[in-house]
């Protein structure tokens, strides 16, 4: 009698807990529910993908700028040691390469086909101005100039500034040429340079 009271009731038509779970396991999502989930996923993707791409392109530009800053620091260190930059760009390339072996220095144009972290280098005839150009993976050109003259010298090539110290320039978004070279930019103070470059690093 005791076992009958504590056991499950075997009443015809009554669903036990196990039976209810078995039948519930056959339930699925309706078409409307699936469409709502897909719509939510599409909205999230529409918001996330542009944000990700914008963050990635900004990081690529910052990487090129960082390479140039590190190169400028190396160049200033070499100038402090030698009293001038190397007389020929090729010699300066070798000295910079020894200082920053993880970067690639050249006297040729930097293009999309160049190895990553490639920087075009030029030295002024008076061996007091160092100009370096890099191209980020976004196609934009970035420029840094180190001018160690005792006073501005108008005799240096016209595409370099007469501003002492370190100067920056870069092409705006979507305006980068297919190549970046030290002979292309004109970094005159306060002007849009050559229709392509600004005399600061644009965002």
mmCIF file with all atom_site columns, C-alpha atoms in Angstrom:
data_model
loop_
_atom_site.group_PDB
_atom_site.id
_atom_site.type_symbol
_atom_site.label_atom_id
_atom_site.label_alt_id
_atom_site.label_comp_id
_atom_site.label_asym_id
_atom_site.label_entity_id
_atom_site.label_seq_id
_atom_site.pdbx_PDB_ins_code
_atom_site.Cartn_x
_atom_site.Cartn_y
_atom_site.Cartn_z
_atom_site.occupancy
_atom_site.B_iso_or_equiv
_atom_site.pdbx_formal_charge
_atom_site.auth_seq_id
_atom_site.auth_comp_id
_atom_site.auth_asym_id
_atom_site.auth_atom_id
_atom_site.pdbx_PDB_model_num
ATOM 1   C CA . UNK A 1 1   ? 0.000  0.000  0.000   1.00 0.00 ? 1   UNK A CA 1
ATOM 2   C CA . UNK A 1 2   ? 2.804  2.343  0.850   1.00 0.00 ? 2   UNK A CA 1
ATOM 3   C CA . UNK A 1 3   ? 4.527  1.695  -2.497  1.00 0.00 ? 3   UNK A CA 1
ATOM 4   C CA . UNK A 1 4   ? 1.360  2.414  -4.420  1.00 0.00 ? 4   UNK A CA 1
ATOM 5   C CA . UNK A 1 5   ? 0.943  5.839  -2.758  1.00 0.00 ? 5   UNK A CA 1
ATOM 6   C CA . UNK A 1 6   ? 4.510  6.969  -3.403  1.00 0.00 ? 6   UNK A CA 1
ATOM 7   C CA . UNK A 1 7   ? 4.804  5.644  -6.934  1.00 0.00 ? 7   UNK A CA 1
ATOM 8   C CA . UNK A 1 8   ? 3.694  7.436  -10.114 1.00 0.00 ? 8   UNK A CA 1
ATOM 9   C CA . UNK A 1 9   ? -0.019 7.438  -10.798 1.00 0.00 ? 9   UNK A CA 1
ATOM 10  C CA . UNK A 1 10  ? -0.823 5.232  -13.703 1.00 0.00 ? 10  UNK A CA 1
ATOM 11  C CA . UNK A 1 11  ? -3.931 7.078  -14.739 1.00 0.00 ? 11  UNK A CA 1
ATOM 12  C CA . UNK A 1 12  ? -4.902 6.601  -18.399 1.00 0.00 ? 12  UNK A CA 1
ATOM 13  C CA . UNK A 1 13  ? -4.220 9.748  -20.466 1.00 0.00 ? 13  UNK A CA 1
ATOM 14  C CA . UNK A 1 14  ? -1.967 11.269 -17.756 1.00 0.00 ? 14  UNK A CA 1
ATOM 15  C CA . UNK A 1 15  ? 1.473  12.469 -19.040 1.00 0.00 ? 15  UNK A CA 1
ATOM 16  C CA . UNK A 1 16  ? 4.404  11.708 -16.838 1.00 0.00 ? 16  UNK A CA 1
ATOM 17  C CA . UNK A 1 17  ? 7.285  14.221 -16.598 1.00 0.00 ? 17  UNK A CA 1
ATOM 18  C CA . UNK A 1 18  ? 9.522  12.055 -18.789 1.00 0.00 ? 18  UNK A CA 1
ATOM 19  C CA . UNK A 1 19  ? 6.825  11.789 -21.458 1.00 0.00 ? 19  UNK A CA 1
ATOM 20  C CA . UNK A 1 20  ? 6.344  15.565 -21.481 1.00 0.00 ? 20  UNK A CA 1
ATOM 21  C CA . UNK A 1 21  ? 10.071 16.123 -21.938 1.00 0.00 ? 21  UNK A CA 1
ATOM 22  C CA . UNK A 1 22  ? 10.163 13.638 -24.793 1.00 0.00 ? 22  UNK A CA 1
ATOM 23  C CA . UNK A 1 23  ? 7.385  15.408 -26.636 1.00 0.00 ? 23  UNK A CA 1
ATOM 24  C CA . UNK A 1 24  ? 8.870  18.860 -25.925 1.00 0.00 ? 24  UNK A CA 1
ATOM 25  C CA . UNK A 1 25  ? 12.151 17.755 -27.477 1.00 0.00 ? 25  UNK A CA 1
ATOM 26  C CA . UNK A 1 26  ? 10.426 17.579 -30.848 1.00 0.00 ? 26  UNK A CA 1
ATOM 27  C CA . UNK A 1 27  ? 9.485  21.289 -30.747 1.00 0.00 ? 27  UNK A CA 1
ATOM 28  C CA . UNK A 1 28  ? 11.433 23.664 -33.076 1.00 0.00 ? 28  UNK A CA 1
ATOM 29  C CA . UNK A 1 29  ? 11.681 27.322 -34.031 1.00 0.00 ? 29  UNK A CA 1
ATOM 30  C CA . UNK A 1 30  ? 9.050  28.806 -36.253 1.00 0.00 ? 30  UNK A CA 1
ATOM 31  C CA . UNK A 1 31  ? 9.970  30.502 -39.515 1.00 0.00 ? 31  UNK A CA 1
ATOM 32  C CA . UNK A 1 32  ? 9.176  33.915 -38.000 1.00 0.00 ? 32  UNK A CA 1
ATOM 33  C CA . UNK A 1 33  ? 11.536 33.288 -35.075 1.00 0.00 ? 33  UNK A CA 1
ATOM 34  C CA . UNK A 1 34  ? 14.355 32.281 -37.431 1.00 0.00 ? 34  UNK A CA 1
ATOM 35  C CA . UNK A 1 35  ? 13.810 35.372 -39.583 1.00 0.00 ? 35  UNK A CA 1
ATOM 36  C CA . UNK A 1 36  ? 13.941 37.615 -36.513 1.00 0.00 ? 36  UNK A CA 1
ATOM 37  C CA . UNK A 1 37  ? 17.259 36.065 -35.445 1.00 0.00 ? 37  UNK A CA 1
ATOM 38  C CA . UNK A 1 38  ? 18.712 36.506 -38.937 1.00 0.00 ? 38  UNK A CA 1
ATOM 39  C CA . UNK A 1 39  ? 17.545 40.128 -39.024 1.00 0.00 ? 39  UNK A CA 1
ATOM 40  C CA . UNK A 1 40  ? 19.244 40.853 -35.698 1.00 0.00 ? 40  UNK A CA 1
ATOM 41  C CA . UNK A 1 41  ? 22.465 39.221 -36.940 1.00 0.00 ? 41  UNK A CA 1
ATOM 42  C CA . UNK A 1 42  ? 22.367 41.301 -40.135 1.00 0.00 ? 42  UNK A CA 1
ATOM 43  C CA . UNK A 1 43  ? 21.944 44.529 -38.146 1.00 0.00 ? 43  UNK A CA 1
ATOM 44  C CA . UNK A 1 44  ? 24.882 43.627 -35.896 1.00 0.00 ? 44  UNK A CA 1
ATOM 45  C CA . UNK A 1 45  ? 27.053 42.830 -38.929 1.00 0.00 ? 45  UNK A CA 1
ATOM 46  C CA . UNK A 1 46  ? 26.112 46.116 -40.609 1.00 0.00 ? 46  UNK A CA 1
ATOM 47  C CA . UNK A 1 47  ? 27.309 47.991 -37.533 1.00 0.00 ? 47  UNK A CA 1
ATOM 48  C CA . UNK A 1 48  ? 30.385 45.909 -36.730 1.00 0.00 ? 48  UNK A CA 1
ATOM 49  C CA . UNK A 1 49  ? 32.021 45.463 -40.162 1.00 0.00 ? 49  UNK A CA 1
ATOM 50  C CA . UNK A 1 50  ? 32.506 49.177 -41.032 1.00 0.00 ? 50  UNK A CA 1
ATOM 51  C CA . UNK A 1 51  ? 33.790 49.806 -37.523 1.00 0.00 ? 51  UNK A CA 1
ATOM 52  C CA . UNK A 1 52  ? 36.282 46.969 -37.856 1.00 0.00 ? 52  UNK A CA 1
ATOM 53  C CA . UNK A 1 53  ? 37.475 48.130 -41.281 1.00 0.00 ? 53  UNK A CA 1
ATOM 54  C CA . UNK A 1 54  ? 37.890 51.713 -40.064 1.00 0.00 ? 54  UNK A CA 1
ATOM 55  C CA . UNK A 1 55  ? 39.883 50.551 -37.068 1.00 0.00 ? 55  UNK A CA 1
ATOM 56  C CA . UNK A 1 56  ? 42.076 48.375 -39.266 1.00 0.00 ? 56  UNK A CA 1
ATOM 57  C CA . UNK A 1 57  ? 42.886 51.147 -41.774 1.00 0.00 ? 57  UNK A CA 1
ATOM 58  C CA . UNK A 1 58  ? 43.662 53.553 -38.935 1.00 0.00 ? 58  UNK A CA 1
ATOM 59  C CA . UNK A 1 59  ? 46.010 50.998 -37.399 1.00 0.00 ? 59  UNK A CA 1
ATOM 60  C CA . UNK A 1 60  ? 47.809 50.563 -40.731 1.00 0.00 ? 60  UNK A CA 1
ATOM 61  C CA . UNK A 1 61  ? 48.322 54.329 -41.017 1.00 0.00 ? 61  UNK A CA 1
ATOM 62  C CA . UNK A 1 62  ? 49.585 54.521 -37.432 1.00 0.00 ? 62  UNK A CA 1
ATOM 63  C CA . UNK A 1 63  ? 52.011 51.679 -38.186 1.00 0.00 ? 63  UNK A CA 1
ATOM 64  C CA . UNK A 1 64  ? 53.567 53.602 -41.098 1.00 0.00 ? 64  UNK A CA 1
ATOM 65  C CA . UNK A 1 65  ? 53.801 56.744 -38.971 1.00 0.00 ? 65  UNK A CA 1
ATOM 66  C CA . UNK A 1 66  ? 55.440 54.784 -36.164 1.00 0.00 ? 66  UNK A CA 1
ATOM 67  C CA . UNK A 1 67  ? 58.037 53.413 -38.603 1.00 0.00 ? 67  UNK A CA 1
ATOM 68  C CA . UNK A 1 68  ? 58.896 56.961 -39.685 1.00 0.00 ? 68  UNK A CA 1
ATOM 69  C CA . UNK A 1 69  ? 59.147 58.256 -36.126 1.00 0.00 ? 69  UNK A CA 1
ATOM 70  C CA . UNK A 1 70  ? 61.486 55.416 -35.180 1.00 0.00 ? 70  UNK A CA 1
ATOM 71  C CA . UNK A 1 71  ? 63.543 56.148 -38.305 1.00 0.00 ? 71  UNK A CA 1
ATOM 72  C CA . UNK A 1 72  ? 63.720 59.846 -37.431 1.00 0.00 ? 72  UNK A CA 1
ATOM 73  C CA . UNK A 1 73  ? 64.970 58.995 -33.947 1.00 0.00 ? 73  UNK A CA 1
ATOM 74  C CA . UNK A 1 74  ? 67.617 56.734 -35.472 1.00 0.00 ? 74  UNK A CA 1
ATOM 75  C CA . UNK A 1 75  ? 68.575 59.484 -37.942 1.00 0.00 ? 75  UNK A CA 1
ATOM 76  C CA . UNK A 1 76  ? 68.931 62.086 -35.189 1.00 0.00 ? 76  UNK A CA 1
ATOM 77  C CA . UNK A 1 77  ? 71.092 59.674 -33.222 1.00 0.00 ? 77  UNK A CA 1
ATOM 78  C CA . UNK A 1 78  ? 73.361 59.140 -36.228 1.00 0.00 ? 78  UNK A CA 1
ATOM 79  C CA . UNK A 1 79  ? 73.566 62.893 -36.810 1.00 0.00 ? 79  UNK A CA 1
ATOM 80  C CA . UNK A 1 80  ? 74.561 63.454 -33.183 1.00 0.00 ? 80  UNK A CA 1
ATOM 81  C CA . UNK A 1 81  ? 77.312 60.850 -33.575 1.00 0.00 ? 81  UNK A CA 1
ATOM 82  C CA . UNK A 1 82  ? 78.653 61.909 -36.990 1.00 0.00 ? 82  UNK A CA 1
ATOM 83  C CA . UNK A 1 83  ? 77.854 65.635 -37.062 1.00 0.00 ? 83  UNK A CA 1
ATOM 84  C CA . UNK A 1 84  ? 76.007 65.225 -40.361 1.00 0.00 ? 84  UNK A CA 1
ATOM 85  C CA . UNK A 1 85  ? 73.895 62.773 -42.300 1.00 0.00 ? 85  UNK A CA 1
ATOM 86  C CA . UNK A 1 86  ? 75.669 60.437 -44.708 1.00 0.00 ? 86  UNK A CA 1
ATOM 87  C CA . UNK A 1 87  ? 76.784 62.257 -47.874 1.00 0.00 ? 87  UNK A CA 1
ATOM 88  C CA . UNK A 1 88  ? 74.938 59.858 -50.176 1.00 0.00 ? 88  UNK A CA 1
ATOM 89  C CA . UNK A 1 89  ? 71.465 58.429 -49.724 1.00 0.00 ? 89  UNK A CA 1
ATOM 90  C CA . UNK A 1 90  ? 72.801 54.893 -50.190 1.00 0.00 ? 90  UNK A CA 1
ATOM 91  C CA . UNK A 1 91  ? 75.240 55.388 -47.316 1.00 0.00 ? 91  UNK A CA 1
ATOM 92  C CA . UNK A 1 92  ? 72.462 56.810 -45.184 1.00 0.00 ? 92  UNK A CA 1
ATOM 93  C CA . UNK A 1 93  ? 70.311 53.791 -46.058 1.00 0.00 ? 93  UNK A CA 1
ATOM 94  C CA . UNK A 1 94  ? 73.050 51.459 -44.798 1.00 0.00 ? 94  UNK A CA 1
ATOM 95  C CA . UNK A 1 95  ? 73.438 53.388 -41.545 1.00 0.00 ? 95  UNK A CA 1
ATOM 96  C CA . UNK A 1 96  ? 69.693 53.482 -40.902 1.00 0.00 ? 96  UNK A CA 1
ATOM 97  C CA . UNK A 1 97  ? 69.405 49.783 -41.725 1.00 0.00 ? 97  UNK A CA 1
ATOM 98  C CA . UNK A 1 98  ? 72.021 49.022 -39.080 1.00 0.00 ? 98  UNK A CA 1
ATOM 99  C CA . UNK A 1 99  ? 70.124 51.129 -36.531 1.00 0.00 ? 99  UNK A CA 1
ATOM 100 C CA . UNK A 1 100 ? 66.644 49.779 -37.379 1.00 0.00 ? 100 UNK A CA 1
ATOM 101 C CA . UNK A 1 101 ? 67.138 46.293 -38.898 1.00 0.00 ? 101 UNK A CA 1
ATOM 102 C CA . UNK A 1 102 ? 63.424 45.455 -38.726 1.00 0.00 ? 102 UNK A CA 1
ATOM 103 C CA . UNK A 1 103 ? 62.664 48.197 -41.290 1.00 0.00 ? 103 UNK A CA 1
ATOM 104 C CA . UNK A 1 104 ? 63.563 48.262 -45.009 1.00 0.00 ? 104 UNK A CA 1
ATOM 105 C CA . UNK A 1 105 ? 65.303 51.386 -46.322 1.00 0.00 ? 105 UNK A CA 1
ATOM 106 C CA . UNK A 1 106 ? 65.675 52.219 -49.994 1.00 0.00 ? 106 UNK A CA 1
ATOM 107 C CA . UNK A 1 107 ? 66.337 55.070 -52.425 1.00 0.00 ? 107 UNK A CA 1
ATOM 108 C CA . UNK A 1 108 ? 63.607 53.820 -54.787 1.00 0.00 ? 108 UNK A CA 1
ATOM 109 C CA . UNK A 1 109 ? 59.892 54.557 -54.888 1.00 0.00 ? 109 UNK A CA 1
ATOM 110 C CA . UNK A 1 110 ? 57.705 52.852 -52.310 1.00 0.00 ? 110 UNK A CA 1
ATOM 111 C CA . UNK A 1 111 ? 54.727 51.120 -53.918 1.00 0.00 ? 111 UNK A CA 1
ATOM 112 C CA . UNK A 1 112 ? 52.018 48.685 -52.921 1.00 0.00 ? 112 UNK A CA 1
ATOM 113 C CA . UNK A 1 113 ? 54.320 45.891 -54.127 1.00 0.00 ? 113 UNK A CA 1
ATOM 114 C CA . UNK A 1 114 ? 57.178 46.934 -51.849 1.00 0.00 ? 114 UNK A CA 1
ATOM 115 C CA . UNK A 1 115 ? 57.931 44.764 -48.808 1.00 0.00 ? 115 UNK A CA 1
ATOM 116 C CA . UNK A 1 116 ? 56.159 45.906 -45.625 1.00 0.00 ? 116 UNK A CA 1
ATOM 117 C CA . UNK A 1 117 ? 57.829 48.706 -43.653 1.00 0.00 ? 117 UNK A CA 1
ATOM 118 C CA . UNK A 1 118 ? 59.805 50.002 -46.657 1.00 0.00 ? 118 UNK A CA 1
ATOM 119 C CA . UNK A 1 119 ? 60.957 53.622 -46.415 1.00 0.00 ? 119 UNK A CA 1
ATOM 120 C CA . UNK A 1 120 ? 62.367 55.807 -49.201 1.00 0.00 ? 120 UNK A CA 1
ATOM 121 C CA . UNK A 1 121 ? 65.324 57.916 -47.986 1.00 0.00 ? 121 UNK A CA 1
ATOM 122 C CA . UNK A 1 122 ? 66.942 61.096 -49.316 1.00 0.00 ? 122 UNK A CA 1
ATOM 123 C CA . UNK A 1 123 ? 69.630 63.431 -47.924 1.00 0.00 ? 123 UNK A CA 1
ATOM 124 C CA . UNK A 1 124 ? 70.063 67.098 -48.841 1.00 0.00 ? 124 UNK A CA 1
ATOM 125 C CA . UNK A 1 125 ? 73.291 68.241 -50.550 1.00 0.00 ? 125 UNK A CA 1
ATOM 126 C CA . UNK A 1 126 ? 74.447 70.018 -47.388 1.00 0.00 ? 126 UNK A CA 1
ATOM 127 C CA . UNK A 1 127 ? 74.005 66.720 -45.472 1.00 0.00 ? 127 UNK A CA 1
ATOM 128 C CA . UNK A 1 128 ? 71.881 68.454 -42.844 1.00 0.00 ? 128 UNK A CA 1
ATOM 129 C CA . UNK A 1 129 ? 68.370 67.414 -43.919 1.00 0.00 ? 129 UNK A CA 1
ATOM 130 C CA . UNK A 1 130 ? 66.998 63.867 -43.952 1.00 0.00 ? 130 UNK A CA 1
ATOM 131 C CA . UNK A 1 131 ? 63.708 63.109 -45.727 1.00 0.00 ? 131 UNK A CA 1
ATOM 132 C CA . UNK A 1 132 ? 61.909 59.760 -45.452 1.00 0.00 ? 132 UNK A CA 1
ATOM 133 C CA . UNK A 1 133 ? 58.678 58.555 -47.060 1.00 0.00 ? 133 UNK A CA 1
ATOM 134 C CA . UNK A 1 134 ? 56.562 55.491 -46.274 1.00 0.00 ? 134 UNK A CA 1
ATOM 135 C CA . UNK A 1 135 ? 53.331 54.094 -47.724 1.00 0.00 ? 135 UNK A CA 1
ATOM 136 C CA . UNK A 1 136 ? 50.786 52.447 -45.462 1.00 0.00 ? 136 UNK A CA 1
ATOM 137 C CA . UNK A 1 137 ? 48.707 49.447 -46.536 1.00 0.00 ? 137 UNK A CA 1
ATOM 138 C CA . UNK A 1 138 ? 45.815 51.861 -47.112 1.00 0.00 ? 138 UNK A CA 1
ATOM 139 C CA . UNK A 1 139 ? 47.787 53.427 -49.993 1.00 0.00 ? 139 UNK A CA 1
ATOM 140 C CA . UNK A 1 140 ? 48.408 56.726 -48.216 1.00 0.00 ? 140 UNK A CA 1
ATOM 141 C CA . UNK A 1 141 ? 51.865 58.334 -48.251 1.00 0.00 ? 141 UNK A CA 1
ATOM 142 C CA . UNK A 1 142 ? 53.491 59.514 -45.023 1.00 0.00 ? 142 UNK A CA 1
ATOM 143 C CA . UNK A 1 143 ? 56.518 61.781 -44.825 1.00 0.00 ? 143 UNK A CA 1
ATOM 144 C CA . UNK A 1 144 ? 58.914 62.859 -42.093 1.00 0.00 ? 144 UNK A CA 1
ATOM 145 C CA . UNK A 1 145 ? 61.748 65.349 -42.382 1.00 0.00 ? 145 UNK A CA 1
ATOM 146 C CA . UNK A 1 146 ? 64.622 65.885 -39.966 1.00 0.00 ? 146 UNK A CA 1
ATOM 147 C CA . UNK A 1 147 ? 66.268 69.293 -40.498 1.00 0.00 ? 147 UNK A CA 1
ATOM 148 C CA . UNK A 1 148 ? 69.470 69.753 -38.481 1.00 0.00 ? 148 UNK A CA 1
ATOM 149 C CA . UNK A 1 149 ? 70.681 72.966 -40.123 1.00 0.00 ? 149 UNK A CA 1
ATOM 150 C CA . UNK A 1 150 ? 71.879 75.733 -37.838 1.00 0.00 ? 150 UNK A CA 1
ATOM 151 C CA . UNK A 1 151 ? 69.513 78.066 -39.738 1.00 0.00 ? 151 UNK A CA 1
ATOM 152 C CA . UNK A 1 152 ? 67.025 77.473 -42.579 1.00 0.00 ? 152 UNK A CA 1
ATOM 153 C CA . UNK A 1 153 ? 68.803 77.053 -45.894 1.00 0.00 ? 153 UNK A CA 1
ATOM 154 C CA . UNK A 1 154 ? 66.892 77.960 -49.033 1.00 0.00 ? 154 UNK A CA 1
ATOM 155 C CA . UNK A 1 155 ? 69.496 76.139 -51.127 1.00 0.00 ? 155 UNK A CA 1
ATOM 156 C CA . UNK A 1 156 ? 68.162 72.696 -50.259 1.00 0.00 ? 156 UNK A CA 1
ATOM 157 C CA . UNK A 1 157 ? 65.816 71.134 -52.844 1.00 0.00 ? 157 UNK A CA 1
ATOM 158 C CA . UNK A 1 158 ? 62.546 72.999 -53.154 1.00 0.00 ? 158 UNK A CA 1
ATOM 159 C CA . UNK A 1 159 ? 60.456 70.005 -52.130 1.00 0.00 ? 159 UNK A CA 1
ATOM 160 C CA . UNK A 1 160 ? 61.874 70.120 -48.613 1.00 0.00 ? 160 UNK A CA 1
ATOM 161 C CA . UNK A 1 161 ? 60.917 72.565 -45.914 1.00 0.00 ? 161 UNK A CA 1
ATOM 162 C CA . UNK A 1 162 ? 63.011 75.339 -44.462 1.00 0.00 ? 162 UNK A CA 1
ATOM 163 C CA . UNK A 1 163 ? 61.633 74.414 -41.041 1.00 0.00 ? 163 UNK A CA 1
ATOM 164 C CA . UNK A 1 164 ? 64.194 73.343 -38.463 1.00 0.00 ? 164 UNK A CA 1
ATOM 165 C CA . UNK A 1 165 ? 63.573 70.230 -36.408 1.00 0.00 ? 165 UNK A CA 1
ATOM 166 C CA . UNK A 1 166 ? 61.116 67.492 -37.371 1.00 0.00 ? 166 UNK A CA 1
ATOM 167 C CA . UNK A 1 167 ? 58.293 68.065 -39.871 1.00 0.00 ? 167 UNK A CA 1
ATOM 168 C CA . UNK A 1 168 ? 55.469 65.708 -40.838 1.00 0.00 ? 168 UNK A CA 1
ATOM 169 C CA . UNK A 1 169 ? 53.273 65.375 -43.912 1.00 0.00 ? 169 UNK A CA 1
ATOM 170 C CA . UNK A 1 170 ? 50.846 62.913 -45.415 1.00 0.00 ? 170 UNK A CA 1
ATOM 171 C CA . UNK A 1 171 ? 48.283 62.390 -48.119 1.00 0.00 ? 171 UNK A CA 1
ATOM 172 C CA . UNK A 1 172 ? 44.585 62.668 -47.208 1.00 0.00 ? 172 UNK A CA 1
ATOM 173 C CA . UNK A 1 173 ? 42.316 59.631 -47.323 1.00 0.00 ? 173 UNK A CA 1
ATOM 174 C CA . UNK A 1 174 ? 41.685 58.445 -50.860 1.00 0.00 ? 174 UNK A CA 1
ATOM 175 C CA . UNK A 1 175 ? 44.300 60.785 -52.381 1.00 0.00 ? 175 UNK A CA 1
ATOM 176 C CA . UNK A 1 176 ? 47.405 58.662 -52.071 1.00 0.00 ? 176 UNK A CA 1
ATOM 177 C CA . UNK A 1 177 ? 49.263 58.155 -55.380 1.00 0.00 ? 177 UNK A CA 1
ATOM 178 C CA . UNK A 1 178 ? 50.148 54.618 -56.543 1.00 0.00 ? 178 UNK A CA 1
ATOM 179 C CA . UNK A 1 179 ? 53.692 55.258 -55.284 1.00 0.00 ? 179 UNK A CA 1
ATOM 180 C CA . UNK A 1 180 ? 55.403 57.314 -52.599 1.00 0.00 ? 180 UNK A CA 1
ATOM 181 C CA . UNK A 1 181 ? 58.778 58.969 -53.191 1.00 0.00 ? 181 UNK A CA 1
ATOM 182 C CA . UNK A 1 182 ? 60.980 61.577 -51.597 1.00 0.00 ? 182 UNK A CA 1
ATOM 183 C CA . UNK A 1 183 ? 61.044 63.634 -54.802 1.00 0.00 ? 183 UNK A CA 1
ATOM 184 C CA . UNK A 1 184 ? 57.254 64.082 -54.955 1.00 0.00 ? 184 UNK A CA 1
ATOM 185 C CA . UNK A 1 185 ? 56.232 66.092 -51.870 1.00 0.00 ? 185 UNK A CA 1
ATOM 186 C CA . UNK A 1 186 ? 56.619 69.841 -51.464 1.00 0.00 ? 186 UNK A CA 1
ATOM 187 C CA . UNK A 1 187 ? 56.335 70.625 -47.779 1.00 0.00 ? 187 UNK A CA 1
ATOM 188 C CA . UNK A 1 188 ? 55.981 74.402 -47.870 1.00 0.00 ? 188 UNK A CA 1
ATOM 189 C CA . UNK A 1 189 ? 54.574 75.628 -44.531 1.00 0.00 ? 189 UNK A CA 1
ATOM 190 C CA . UNK A 1 190 ? 50.826 76.083 -44.264 1.00 0.00 ? 190 UNK A CA 1
ATOM 191 C CA . UNK A 1 191 ? 49.764 74.936 -47.703 1.00 0.00 ? 191 UNK A CA 1
ATOM 192 C CA . UNK A 1 192 ? 48.269 71.932 -49.405 1.00 0.00 ? 192 UNK A CA 1
ATOM 193 C CA . UNK A 1 193 ? 51.343 70.439 -50.999 1.00 0.00 ? 193 UNK A CA 1
ATOM 194 C CA . UNK A 1 194 ? 51.264 69.499 -54.651 1.00 0.00 ? 194 UNK A CA 1
ATOM 195 C CA . UNK A 1 195 ? 47.504 68.986 -54.401 1.00 0.00 ? 195 UNK A CA 1
ATOM 196 C CA . UNK A 1 196 ? 48.245 65.745 -52.546 1.00 0.00 ? 196 UNK A CA 1
ATOM 197 C CA . UNK A 1 197 ? 50.069 66.309 -49.281 1.00 0.00 ? 197 UNK A CA 1
ATOM 198 C CA . UNK A 1 198 ? 49.285 68.231 -46.110 1.00 0.00 ? 198 UNK A CA 1
ATOM 199 C CA . UNK A 1 199 ? 52.039 69.642 -43.928 1.00 0.00 ? 199 UNK A CA 1
ATOM 200 C CA . UNK A 1 200 ? 50.866 67.651 -40.933 1.00 0.00 ? 200 UNK A CA 1
ATOM 201 C CA . UNK A 1 201 ? 49.740 64.090 -40.580 1.00 0.00 ? 201 UNK A CA 1
ATOM 202 C CA . UNK A 1 202 ? 46.032 64.224 -41.489 1.00 0.00 ? 202 UNK A CA 1
ATOM 203 C CA . UNK A 1 203 ? 43.651 61.888 -39.689 1.00 0.00 ? 203 UNK A CA 1
#
